[in-house]
Coordinates of C-alpha atoms and ligand atoms in Angstrom, one line a residue:
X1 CA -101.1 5.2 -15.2
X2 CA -100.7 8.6 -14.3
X3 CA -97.9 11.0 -15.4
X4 CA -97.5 14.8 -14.6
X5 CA -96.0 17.7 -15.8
X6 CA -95.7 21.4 -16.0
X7 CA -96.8 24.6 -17.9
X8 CA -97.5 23.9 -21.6
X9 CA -99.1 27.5 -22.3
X10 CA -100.8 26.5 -26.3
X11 CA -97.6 24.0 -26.7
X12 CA -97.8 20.5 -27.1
X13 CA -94.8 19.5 -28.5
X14 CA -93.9 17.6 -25.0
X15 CA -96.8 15.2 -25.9
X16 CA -96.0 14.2 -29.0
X17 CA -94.1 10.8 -29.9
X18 CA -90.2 11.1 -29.3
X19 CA -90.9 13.6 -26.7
X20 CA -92.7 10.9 -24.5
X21 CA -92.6 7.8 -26.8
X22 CA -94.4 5.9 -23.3
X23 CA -97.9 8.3 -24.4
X24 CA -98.3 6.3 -27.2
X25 CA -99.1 3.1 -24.9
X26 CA -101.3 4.9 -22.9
X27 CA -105.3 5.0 -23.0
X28 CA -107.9 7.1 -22.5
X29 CA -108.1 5.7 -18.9
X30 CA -104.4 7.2 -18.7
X31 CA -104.2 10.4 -17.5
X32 CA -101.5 13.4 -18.0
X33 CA -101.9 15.9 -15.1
X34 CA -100.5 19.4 -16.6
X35 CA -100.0 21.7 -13.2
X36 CA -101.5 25.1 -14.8
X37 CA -101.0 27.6 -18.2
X38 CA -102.6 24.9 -20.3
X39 CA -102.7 28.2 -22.3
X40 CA -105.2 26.3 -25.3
X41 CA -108.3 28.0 -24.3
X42 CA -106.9 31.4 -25.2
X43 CA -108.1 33.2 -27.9
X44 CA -111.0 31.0 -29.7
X45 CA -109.5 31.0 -33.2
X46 CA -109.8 28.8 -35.6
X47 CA -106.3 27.5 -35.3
X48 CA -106.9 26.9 -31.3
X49 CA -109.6 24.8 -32.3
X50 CA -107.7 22.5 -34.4
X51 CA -104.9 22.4 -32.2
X52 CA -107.9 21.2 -29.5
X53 CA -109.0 18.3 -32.1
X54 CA -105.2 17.3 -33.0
X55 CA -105.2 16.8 -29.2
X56 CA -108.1 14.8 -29.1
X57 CA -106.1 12.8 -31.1
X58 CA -104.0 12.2 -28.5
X59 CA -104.6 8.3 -27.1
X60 CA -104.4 9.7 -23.0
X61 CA -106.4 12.1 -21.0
X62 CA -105.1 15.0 -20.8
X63 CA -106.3 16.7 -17.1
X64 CA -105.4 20.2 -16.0
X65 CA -105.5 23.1 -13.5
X66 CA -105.8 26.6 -14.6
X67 CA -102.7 28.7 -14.3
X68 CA -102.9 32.5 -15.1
X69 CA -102.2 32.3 -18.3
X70 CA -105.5 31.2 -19.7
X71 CA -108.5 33.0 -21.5
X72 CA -110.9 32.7 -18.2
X73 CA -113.6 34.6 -20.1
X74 CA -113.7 32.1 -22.5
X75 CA -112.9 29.1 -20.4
X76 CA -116.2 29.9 -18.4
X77 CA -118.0 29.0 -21.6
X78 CA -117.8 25.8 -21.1
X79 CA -120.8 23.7 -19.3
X80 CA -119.3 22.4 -15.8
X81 CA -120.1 18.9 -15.2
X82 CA -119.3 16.1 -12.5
X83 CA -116.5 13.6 -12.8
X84 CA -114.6 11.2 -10.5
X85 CA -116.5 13.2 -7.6
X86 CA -115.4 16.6 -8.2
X87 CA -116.6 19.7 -10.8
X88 CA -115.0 19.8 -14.6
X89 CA -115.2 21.5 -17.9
X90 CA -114.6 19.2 -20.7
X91 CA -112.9 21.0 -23.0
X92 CA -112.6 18.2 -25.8
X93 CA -113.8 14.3 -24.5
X94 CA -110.3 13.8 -23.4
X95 CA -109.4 17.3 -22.9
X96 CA -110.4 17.9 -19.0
X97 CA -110.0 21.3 -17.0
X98 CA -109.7 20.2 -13.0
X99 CA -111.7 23.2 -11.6
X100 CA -111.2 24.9 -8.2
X101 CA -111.1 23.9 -4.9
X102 CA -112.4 19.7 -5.8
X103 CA -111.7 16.9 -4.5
X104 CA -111.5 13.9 -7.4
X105 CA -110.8 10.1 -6.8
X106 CA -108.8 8.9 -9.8
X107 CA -107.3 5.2 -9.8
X108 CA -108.0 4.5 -5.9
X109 CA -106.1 8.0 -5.3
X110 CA -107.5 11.2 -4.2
X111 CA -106.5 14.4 -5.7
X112 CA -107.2 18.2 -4.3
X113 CA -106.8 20.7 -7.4
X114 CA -106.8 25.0 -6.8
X115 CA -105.5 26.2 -9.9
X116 CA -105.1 29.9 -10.7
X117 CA -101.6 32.3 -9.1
X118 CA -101.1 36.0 -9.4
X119 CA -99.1 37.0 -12.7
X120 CA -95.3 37.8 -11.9
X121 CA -94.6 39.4 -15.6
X122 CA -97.4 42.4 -15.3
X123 CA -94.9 44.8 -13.1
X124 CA -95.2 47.7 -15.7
X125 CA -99.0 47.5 -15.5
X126 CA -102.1 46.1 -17.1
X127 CA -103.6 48.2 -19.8
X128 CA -107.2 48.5 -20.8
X129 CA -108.2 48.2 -24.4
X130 CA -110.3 51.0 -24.5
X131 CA -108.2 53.7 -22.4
X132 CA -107.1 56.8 -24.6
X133 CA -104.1 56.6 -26.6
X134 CA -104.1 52.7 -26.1
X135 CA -102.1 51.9 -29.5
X136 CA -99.5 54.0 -28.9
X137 CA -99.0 53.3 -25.3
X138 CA -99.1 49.5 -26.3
X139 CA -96.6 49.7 -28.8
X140 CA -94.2 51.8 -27.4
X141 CA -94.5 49.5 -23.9
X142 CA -93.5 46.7 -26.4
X143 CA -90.6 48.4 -28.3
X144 CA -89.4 49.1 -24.8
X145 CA -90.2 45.5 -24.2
X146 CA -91.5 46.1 -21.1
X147 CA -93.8 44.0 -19.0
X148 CA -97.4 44.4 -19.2
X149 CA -100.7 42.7 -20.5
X150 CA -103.9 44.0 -21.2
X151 CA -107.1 43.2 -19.8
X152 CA -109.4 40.9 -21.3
X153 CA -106.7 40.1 -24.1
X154 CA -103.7 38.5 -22.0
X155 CA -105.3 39.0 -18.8
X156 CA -108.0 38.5 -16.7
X157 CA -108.5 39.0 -13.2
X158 CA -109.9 35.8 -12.3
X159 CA -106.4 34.6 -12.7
X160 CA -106.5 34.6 -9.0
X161 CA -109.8 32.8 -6.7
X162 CA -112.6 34.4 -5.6
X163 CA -113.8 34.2 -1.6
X164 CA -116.6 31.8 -3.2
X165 CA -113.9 29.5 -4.8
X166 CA -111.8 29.7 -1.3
X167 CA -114.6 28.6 0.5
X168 CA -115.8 25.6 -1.7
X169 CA -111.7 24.3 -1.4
X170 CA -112.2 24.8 2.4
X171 CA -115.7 23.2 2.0
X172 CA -114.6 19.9 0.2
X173 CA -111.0 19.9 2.3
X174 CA -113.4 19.3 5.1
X175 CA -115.3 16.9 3.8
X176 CA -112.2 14.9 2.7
X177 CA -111.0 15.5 6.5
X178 CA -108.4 16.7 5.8
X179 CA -106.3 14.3 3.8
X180 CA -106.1 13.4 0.3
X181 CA -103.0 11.6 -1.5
X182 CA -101.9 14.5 -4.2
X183 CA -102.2 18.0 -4.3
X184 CA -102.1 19.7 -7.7
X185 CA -101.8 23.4 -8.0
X186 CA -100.1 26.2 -10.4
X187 CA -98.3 28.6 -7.5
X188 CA -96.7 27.0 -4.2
X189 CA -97.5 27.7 -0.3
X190 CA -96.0 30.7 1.0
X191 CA -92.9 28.4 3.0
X192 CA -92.0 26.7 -0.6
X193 CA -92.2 29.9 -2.9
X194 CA -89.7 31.5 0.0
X195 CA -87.5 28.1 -0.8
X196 CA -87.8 28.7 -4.5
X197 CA -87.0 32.6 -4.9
X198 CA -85.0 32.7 -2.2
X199 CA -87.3 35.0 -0.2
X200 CA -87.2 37.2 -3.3
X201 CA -90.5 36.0 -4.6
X202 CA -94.3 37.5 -3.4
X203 CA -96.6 36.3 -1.4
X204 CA -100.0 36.5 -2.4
X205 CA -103.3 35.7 -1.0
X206 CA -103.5 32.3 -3.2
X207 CA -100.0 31.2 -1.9
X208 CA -101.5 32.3 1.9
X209 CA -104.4 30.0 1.4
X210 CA -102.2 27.3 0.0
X211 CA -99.8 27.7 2.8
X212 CA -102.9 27.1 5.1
X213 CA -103.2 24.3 3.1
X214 CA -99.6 22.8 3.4
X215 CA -100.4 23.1 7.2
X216 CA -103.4 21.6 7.8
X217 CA -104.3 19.4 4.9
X218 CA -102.2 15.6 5.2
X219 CA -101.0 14.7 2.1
X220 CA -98.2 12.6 0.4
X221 CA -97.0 14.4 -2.3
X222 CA -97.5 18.2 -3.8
X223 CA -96.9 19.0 -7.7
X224 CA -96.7 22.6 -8.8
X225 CA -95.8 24.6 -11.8
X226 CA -95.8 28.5 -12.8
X227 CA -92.0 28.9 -11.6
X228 CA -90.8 27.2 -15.0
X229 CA -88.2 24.8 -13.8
X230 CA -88.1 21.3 -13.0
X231 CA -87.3 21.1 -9.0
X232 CA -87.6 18.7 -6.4
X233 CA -87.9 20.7 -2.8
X234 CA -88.1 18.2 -0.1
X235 CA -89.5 15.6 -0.2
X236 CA -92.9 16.4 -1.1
X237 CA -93.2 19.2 -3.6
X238 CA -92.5 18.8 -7.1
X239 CA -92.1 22.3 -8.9
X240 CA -92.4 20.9 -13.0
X241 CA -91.9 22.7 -16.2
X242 CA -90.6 20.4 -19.3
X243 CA -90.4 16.9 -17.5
X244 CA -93.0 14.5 -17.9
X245 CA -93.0 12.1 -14.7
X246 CA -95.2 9.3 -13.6
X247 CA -97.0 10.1 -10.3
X248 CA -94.8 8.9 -7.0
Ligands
FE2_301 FE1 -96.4 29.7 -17.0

């Protein structure tokens, strides 16, 4: 069984019992897909790590893509291995990061996973931690509760793909010709963020790739997250935030 959902950015409560008593008949070989800002592997406290072992507790596997929202510096400390045909970082046994650009057969079906989008809540800048002035500027940007992150803190730049991750997605696409049966991602081609910000939204060069994607790629059903809602557009593309779902 395989259920999907959207951002959980270091919050779990979704998972737990009366949020989605049907988890607690699931097994290991049951997976929850989460569609990007797992948000867990953030800041390497001590209280991440137990909130990593209380999901271990969890009786399903949980699977996800990287949003923006995630510690990537940290993240990359984790050893990359194979699994169900495409690249991983096991973050706990049943904790799994889907990595960039792979291709993974899961239950018969194939999947093609490109986490990562550009950060929409950064428009008054990105500070750096060691810039002049920095706790003054930071505080007074947050009394003014205005939008900005700072680097290496609450934001890192790998939050977006590099050429060499573009190229492996285009790499295994190829090998897959062209087809696979789900696409999991964090942002949305270029056509479907129009659809869901009413042209008001970016475009980016992740959401151009993806939008070569969505053109060239044949596939029976997309899930997203990032825009925080729960929205079906089309018939195809599944934008999730809150709602659990089983896999069409
Ligand atoms: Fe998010």
């Amino acid at each position: 069984m395989i259920h999907i959902t959207g951002d959980t950015h270091g919050k779990f409560h979704k998972f737990w019992t009366n949020e989605f008593p049907e988890g607690q008949a699931l097994s290991r070989n049951d997976y929850v897909i989460i569609c990007g800002d797992f948000g867990a592997v953030w800041d390497g406290e001590a209280y991440q790590e137990l909130l990593l072992d209380s999901l271990a507790e969890i009786p399903f596997t949980i699977l996800f893509v990287d949003g923006n929202h995630e510690n990537f510096e940290l993240l990359e400390k984790y050893p990359v291995t194979k699994w169900h045909g495409g690249k991983v970082q096991k973050i706990r046994p049943n904790v799994i990061h889907l990595m960039r650009g792979q291709v993974y057969t899961i239950d018969g079906s194939t999947f093609f996973t490109m986490g990562g989008a550009k950060s929409h809540d950064i428009q008054d800048g990105i500070l750096e931690p060691d810039e002049p002035g920095f706790d003054e500027k930071f505080w007074r940007m947050r009394r003014m509760r205005m939008l900005f992150r700072v680097n290496h803190y609450s934001w890192w730049k790998e939050e977006m793909p590099s050429e060499k991750e573009y190229e492996e997605a285009r790499q295994n696409l190829r090998k897959a010709n062209y087809k696979v049966d789900y696409i999991i991602t964090h942002c949305a081609p270029n056509d479907i963020v129009d659809i869901i910000g009413g042209g008001m939204y970016e475009t980016d060069p992740l959401t151009d790739f993806l939008e070569e994607v969505r053109t060239t790629v044949d596939f029976k059903h997309w899930y997203f997250g990032h825009y925080h809602d729960d929205r079906q557009i089309g018939q195809k593309f599944s934008l999730l935030y809150d709602e659990i779902i089983p896999l069409e």
